[in-house]
Amino acid sequence: MPKDKLKIGIYELTGCAGDALLIVDCEEELVNIFTAASIEAFLMAKSDNRHGELDVALVEGSVSTEKEKEELLDIRKRARVVVAIGGCACVGGPQAAFLDKKEWEKNLKKVYGNIEFSHSRPLQSKPIDAYIKVDCYLPGCPIGKAQFLSTFARMVNGNPPELFRFPVCVECKWHENDCLLNKDILCLGPLTLAGCGSVCPNFNVPCFGCWGPTEEANRTSEYYLLREKGFDTEVIKNRMANYSGTRITEFFEQFRKEKR
Amino acid sequence: MNGEHKCLAETNPFTPHPARIVRSYHLTKDVKFFQVRFVDMEEALRFDYKPGQFAMLSILGAGEAPFCISSTPSRPGLLEFCIRKMGTVTSALFELKENSFIGLRGPYGNGFPVEEMRDKDILIIEGGMGVAPLRSVLLYSLDNRDQFGRVAVLYGSKRPSEMIFSEEYFALKGRNDLECHLAVDADDTGKWTENIGVVTTLFRHLKKVDPENTFALVCGPPVMYKFVIKELIKLNIPKDQILMTLERRMKCGVGKCGHCAIDYIYTCLDGPVFNYWDVLHMRELI
Amino acid sequence: MRILKLQKKDLFPLLKVISREAELWAPTAKGDKFAYGRVLDFSRIAMDAVRTIIPPKKIMVPSLFNMFNFTEKGYQEDLSHVTDRILFGIHPCDIHGLLILDKLFSQAYLDPYYLEPRKKTLILGLSCLPDAYCFCKSTHTDIIEEGYDLFFTDLESYFLVWIGSSRGDDLIRLAPDFFDDKLTEKDIQTYTKWQEKRDNAFKTTVNFTRMPDLMELNYKAPFWEEVGAACLACGSCSMVCPTCNCYNVVDKLFLGNKPGKRLRHWDSCTLPEYSEVAGGENFREHKSQRLKLWYTHKLQAYVSKYGKPSCVGCGRCLVTCPVQIHVKSVADALEGHPVEAFWKKFAQEVSK
């Protein structure tokens, strides 16, 4: 176990700051969080933020401007370990989810017209691993308290987190829920990372995919399955895209290629 | 309802027993050597192992993983492990200082059939991390030299800097009671005095092989097996005397967690040592 | 073997007497399905439950539990899930499931986390009538000869109660007045009729004797790619299977000097990381390989070791898999019969 306190920085790029907020919301553990590590930078929780060397940087949000890209590259240089926290940092968030690659440029023009960007040039939103090497990913929109705390505790001890890589369905069955897909309900459990404790299906609410997609998410099979159950193509596509960020863009690109 | 509840602490096969790292040092850039001793001497005496068996090491907070034992039971007291930094548990292990606490349980697996191998010739073919399990049986056969026939070692590494236990193996070359042939795939130092080429190129240096009387022991990276086995078959070594030790994911070591299952066998119980016939018989083995 | 008669009205009073010293667990309604749960109010017991969503293995090894608390001083075992229980309403297939798990969890090394709760659980079996998905007659697990303490056969107005163990006999002795040991000719006729009715009620059959050979012969059959392509890798088939025993172990830490926990949770060989070793090498990267392992275990491997399949015909995979990859559809594919399942339609749809 390390003798000195780990130096940890918490950073926010483009996102709703929900993950940083969740950390601040860990009220009963806040003292332990600040005792276990030296929190060097955490804009939401403290002033006098230092920008020196770090053991661990927790980065929330996607990269959406040139300036954020530079900040991220700087964080990477200073930090031994970089952890992406939340859906935006992990996969890009809704701002990165386009069913078609060219959509972003069209949308930018539609919203901003032909203005000059003086502050910082906008970039198509991307997850942080589009620019830097990420050591681990803490998914969720926002991240979950229990999962954050156990990840934090492991990191303070010098170990990477051991997160579930399997889909929500596994946890859902641990809770002995009846399968919602089998009841013809649009549930994204099979495509979505576990770790939430299948909190929605436990209350008969289908999984909306907020923990982001699993590595092996079989969208094609689930798509056909949902089509067979009578769901509309657009409804399925949009639901799958919500929390999938750039993964859905990549998926549709691949899908179109295969169909051709 | 069925009588008193017995305390299981002593019989729980999953309990990691306290042990300490006595010594550790780098063998290569990403491979480290560890000497480990049980805190409780009785536990040390109970730990009666065979070459080729493995143990489960627990690193506080990082987790538990299987590691083959690199020491020989003929030198009791300390257990030795040769470990490459690969994942969470090994990374944490690499950070540990000497005298650090670890958990240890075992020994597990079948190990090499040393009783059957008695009076037979032993031919060891190893590549890279393959030395980790085979060092145990090599040291065992040297410590009990009179119990075995001829002993020969063919050992291949990628580069001189990646050769594990290089001092030990160069020292073996000086002995006249065994054959030891070393090779590297490529020499980036310009100082390598031994063979250059993959491990199979060492076969031509072997003195006469008496196939019926030989046990061939193979361990190395997955790509190695196919080519080595081809050579061994050419030498007419019977399929059930070609032994190899395999790696699988394991979470329990005692045939419960299922991860190491192949067909109807568990690598942790029925392996990790298999013969070539097992491999032909069970498709997924290598 | 002793067989006694128990009037239906006496069941709850009996349960009340025998559950004084142990928790009573039984199937209860969960939505339009059933789940085993602790029962304090006997009227909640679902006497008509054909199958629960999760088999009773969850009572022995919970889906997620702590094996050890650990500190820098060492590992302290945690067997807090072990308690005295009476499991009422378990059907023959699930009792067979437990018998199979008994073998797995006691071969070579004894697993106390399974065996201790198992030893402390009394098994009070209950007869059942099959629905369209039951195929326990094909697996010869429709009747039970061992593995129960008491077995209740439901003959409409009364039960025939089989006493299967000395501990079962102890239970009877707690309330002997409820039982009648005089069986009449009519009772035997009623029982025989009930048996006939049950035997004829099965709709699903699988020819298990042919499976080991067919698995071997079909090792490279193209349908494995089809099931692999449709499989959602959701792991549900393993979670609901009474004979799936696989688990994973993770170490969890807490802030503020609290001891760590070594957690054990159910795992499935259909999940991508199942056979992945440190460093990322995966021995079963493709879903078709993983499914093949699942079916090798159920239909072939266990047969070579113990002479019977590791399937008890409970029908849970049939009602659970969203894409209908289950023992029946795979067996049909192995036999070369036409397969009516989503995965087959999916294969045809995608190849268009």
XYZ file of N, CA, C and O in Angstrom, chain B residues 219-278:
240
model
N 6.592 -26.464 -22.454
C 5.793 -25.321 -22.032
C 6.341 -24.050 -22.666
O 7.550 -23.847 -22.739
N 5.427 -23.236 -23.158
C 5.852 -21.993 -23.792
C 4.663 -21.253 -24.346
O 3.519 -21.596 -24.039
N 4.887 -20.253 -25.154
C 3.768 -19.516 -25.740
C 2.969 -20.423 -26.681
O 3.519 -21.378 -27.240
N 1.660 -20.162 -26.824
C 0.788 -21.045 -27.616
C 1.330 -21.405 -29.008
O 1.196 -22.548 -29.453
N 1.981 -20.446 -29.669
C 2.459 -20.726 -31.034
C 3.525 -21.813 -31.051
O 3.753 -22.469 -32.068
N 4.201 -21.995 -29.928
C 5.345 -22.911 -29.880
C 4.949 -24.381 -29.994
O 5.641 -25.176 -30.611
N 3.773 -24.724 -29.390
C 3.425 -26.141 -29.233
C 3.416 -26.906 -30.547
O 3.984 -27.986 -30.672
N 2.759 -26.330 -31.547
C 2.565 -27.028 -32.806
C 3.904 -27.494 -33.389
O 4.069 -28.648 -33.780
N 4.856 -26.549 -33.393
C 6.142 -26.849 -34.019
C 6.975 -27.816 -33.181
O 7.640 -28.696 -33.707
N 6.938 -27.635 -31.872
C 7.715 -28.513 -30.989
C 7.165 -29.937 -31.056
O 7.925 -30.906 -31.162
N 5.834 -30.045 -31.030
C 5.229 -31.387 -31.039
C 5.582 -32.112 -32.341
O 5.880 -33.315 -32.343
N 5.605 -31.389 -33.429
C 5.979 -31.966 -34.715
C 7.369 -32.621 -34.619
O 7.575 -33.740 -35.078
N 8.295 -31.892 -34.005
C 9.657 -32.419 -33.838
C 9.664 -33.657 -32.950
O 10.366 -34.631 -33.226
N 8.877 -33.602 -31.882
C 8.855 -34.720 -30.937
C 8.257 -35.963 -31.567
O 8.704 -37.088 -31.318
N 7.233 -35.773 -32.410
C 6.623 -36.898 -33.106
C 7.654 -37.488 -34.095
O 7.770 -38.708 -34.256
N 8.413 -36.579 -34.733
C 9.466 -37.035 -35.639
C 10.491 -37.909 -34.910
O 11.038 -38.851 -35.461
N 10.736 -37.568 -33.654
C 11.684 -38.342 -32.834
C 11.073 -39.645 -32.322
O 11.736 -40.409 -31.626
N 9.776 -39.874 -32.663
C 9.049 -41.083 -32.237
C 8.781 -41.170 -30.743
O 8.643 -42.260 -30.195
N 8.714 -40.053 -30.089
C 8.358 -40.087 -28.670
C 6.857 -40.364 -28.560
O 6.052 -39.721 -29.231
N 6.464 -41.380 -27.774
C 5.037 -41.735 -27.695
C 4.190 -40.545 -27.241
O 4.637 -39.744 -26.416
N 2.983 -40.486 -27.774
C 2.113 -39.335 -27.511
C 1.831 -39.136 -26.019
O 1.705 -38.018 -25.559
N 1.716 -40.261 -25.293
C 1.397 -40.080 -23.874
C 2.649 -39.800 -23.039
O 2.575 -39.707 -21.818
N 3.797 -39.677 -23.692
C 4.995 -39.266 -22.964
C 5.426 -37.842 -23.351
O 6.497 -37.392 -22.982
N 4.574 -37.203 -24.143
C 4.790 -35.783 -24.421
C 3.870 -35.011 -23.493
O 2.645 -35.081 -23.604
N 4.448 -34.317 -22.524
C 3.636 -33.655 -21.514
C 3.729 -32.153 -21.673
O 4.783 -31.613 -21.999
N 2.591 -31.505 -21.483
C 2.629 -30.044 -21.539
C 1.778 -29.471 -20.427
O 0.843 -30.099 -19.945
N 2.131 -28.285 -20.009
C 1.355 -27.676 -18.937
C 0.727 -26.399 -19.472
O 1.354 -25.624 -20.170
N -0.575 -26.236 -19.192
C -1.365 -25.215 -19.880
C -1.882 -24.128 -18.938
O -2.002 -24.327 -17.738
N -2.210 -23.014 -19.553
C -2.742 -21.885 -18.797
C -4.220 -21.720 -19.108
O -4.643 -21.848 -20.249
N -5.021 -21.459 -18.081
C -6.427 -21.128 -18.271
C -6.831 -20.123 -17.210
O -6.158 -19.962 -16.213
N -7.966 -19.455 -17.445
C -8.463 -18.577 -16.417
C -8.973 -19.429 -15.265
O -9.674 -20.416 -15.480
N -8.625 -19.076 -14.050
C -9.086 -19.821 -12.876
C -9.426 -18.856 -11.773
O -8.694 -17.919 -11.533
N -10.542 -19.100 -11.109
C -10.894 -18.259 -9.989
C -10.909 -19.041 -8.688
O -11.053 -18.447 -7.630
N -10.831 -20.384 -8.769
C -10.928 -21.129 -7.510
C -9.786 -22.118 -7.331
O -9.315 -22.310 -6.240
N -9.344 -22.756 -8.390
C -8.259 -23.731 -8.280
C -8.705 -25.106 -7.816
O -7.912 -26.038 -7.768
N -9.988 -25.230 -7.431
C -10.436 -26.485 -6.842
C -11.675 -27.070 -7.536
O -12.465 -27.786 -6.928
N -11.843 -26.742 -8.815
C -12.906 -27.383 -9.592
C -14.311 -26.905 -9.310
O -15.261 -27.666 -9.453
N -14.481 -25.668 -8.887
C -15.819 -25.169 -8.572
C -16.280 -24.033 -9.490
O -17.444 -23.956 -9.852
N -15.379 -23.111 -9.807
C -15.816 -21.868 -10.457
C -16.097 -22.063 -11.939
O -16.788 -21.254 -12.547
N -15.555 -23.134 -12.521
C -15.899 -23.483 -13.896
C -15.055 -22.843 -14.988
O -15.090 -23.301 -16.122
N -14.322 -21.799 -14.677
C -13.661 -21.041 -15.741
C -12.655 -21.843 -16.558
O -12.435 -21.549 -17.724
N -12.015 -22.828 -15.958
C -10.953 -23.542 -16.671
C -11.477 -24.805 -17.339
O -10.701 -25.642 -17.767
N -12.814 -24.935 -17.423
C -13.406 -26.152 -17.973
C -13.111 -26.316 -19.461
O -13.153 -25.364 -20.223
N -12.778 -27.538 -19.834
C -12.631 -27.900 -21.242
C -13.287 -29.272 -21.364
O -12.906 -30.187 -20.635
N -14.268 -29.394 -22.240
C -15.031 -30.646 -22.309
C -15.481 -31.069 -20.908
O -16.071 -30.294 -20.204
N -15.129 -32.277 -20.509
C -15.578 -32.736 -19.199
C -14.508 -32.602 -18.139
O -14.628 -33.125 -17.045
N -13.424 -31.935 -18.450
C -12.350 -31.838 -17.463
C -12.192 -30.400 -16.964
O -12.638 -29.449 -17.592
N -11.575 -30.284 -15.812
C -11.202 -28.985 -15.286
C -9.678 -28.899 -15.290
O -9.013 -29.793 -14.772
N -9.156 -27.830 -15.902
C -7.704 -27.680 -15.965
C -7.103 -27.688 -14.557
O -6.023 -28.215 -14.339
N -7.831 -27.131 -13.592
C -7.273 -27.013 -12.238
C -7.210 -28.354 -11.516
O -6.370 -28.540 -10.643
N -8.108 -29.287 -11.852
C -8.098 -30.589 -11.183
C -7.394 -31.642 -12.032
O -6.532 -32.363 -11.560
N -7.786 -31.715 -13.284
C -7.256 -32.760 -14.176
C -5.980 -32.314 -14.867
O -5.282 -33.112 -15.476
N -5.655 -31.056 -14.825
C -4.427 -30.508 -15.385
C -3.675 -29.838 -14.276
O -3.886 -30.192 -13.121
N -2.820 -28.882 -14.508
C -2.589 -28.250 -15.815
C -1.653 -29.059 -16.714
O -1.397 -28.650 -17.831
N -1.190 -30.234 -16.226
C -0.303 -31.047 -17.061
C -1.150 -32.033 -17.866
O -1.944 -32.787 -17.295
N -1.008 -31.992 -19.180
C -1.718 -32.915 -20.058
C -0.722 -33.566 -20.995
O 0.363 -33.027 -21.230
N -1.086 -34.746 -21.528
C -0.203 -35.315 -22.540
C -0.781 -35.048 -23.926
O -1.898 -34.554 -24.071
N 0.015 -35.364 -24.940
C -0.368 -34.994 -26.294
C -1.634 -35.720 -26.754
O -2.418 -35.193 -27.522
N -1.851 -36.915 -26.224
C -3.091 -37.609 -26.586
C -4.309 -36.854 -26.050
O -5.316 -36.697 -26.727
N -4.212 -36.343 -24.800
C -5.308 -35.520 -24.248
C -5.608 -34.369 -25.192
O -6.764 -34.026 -25.440
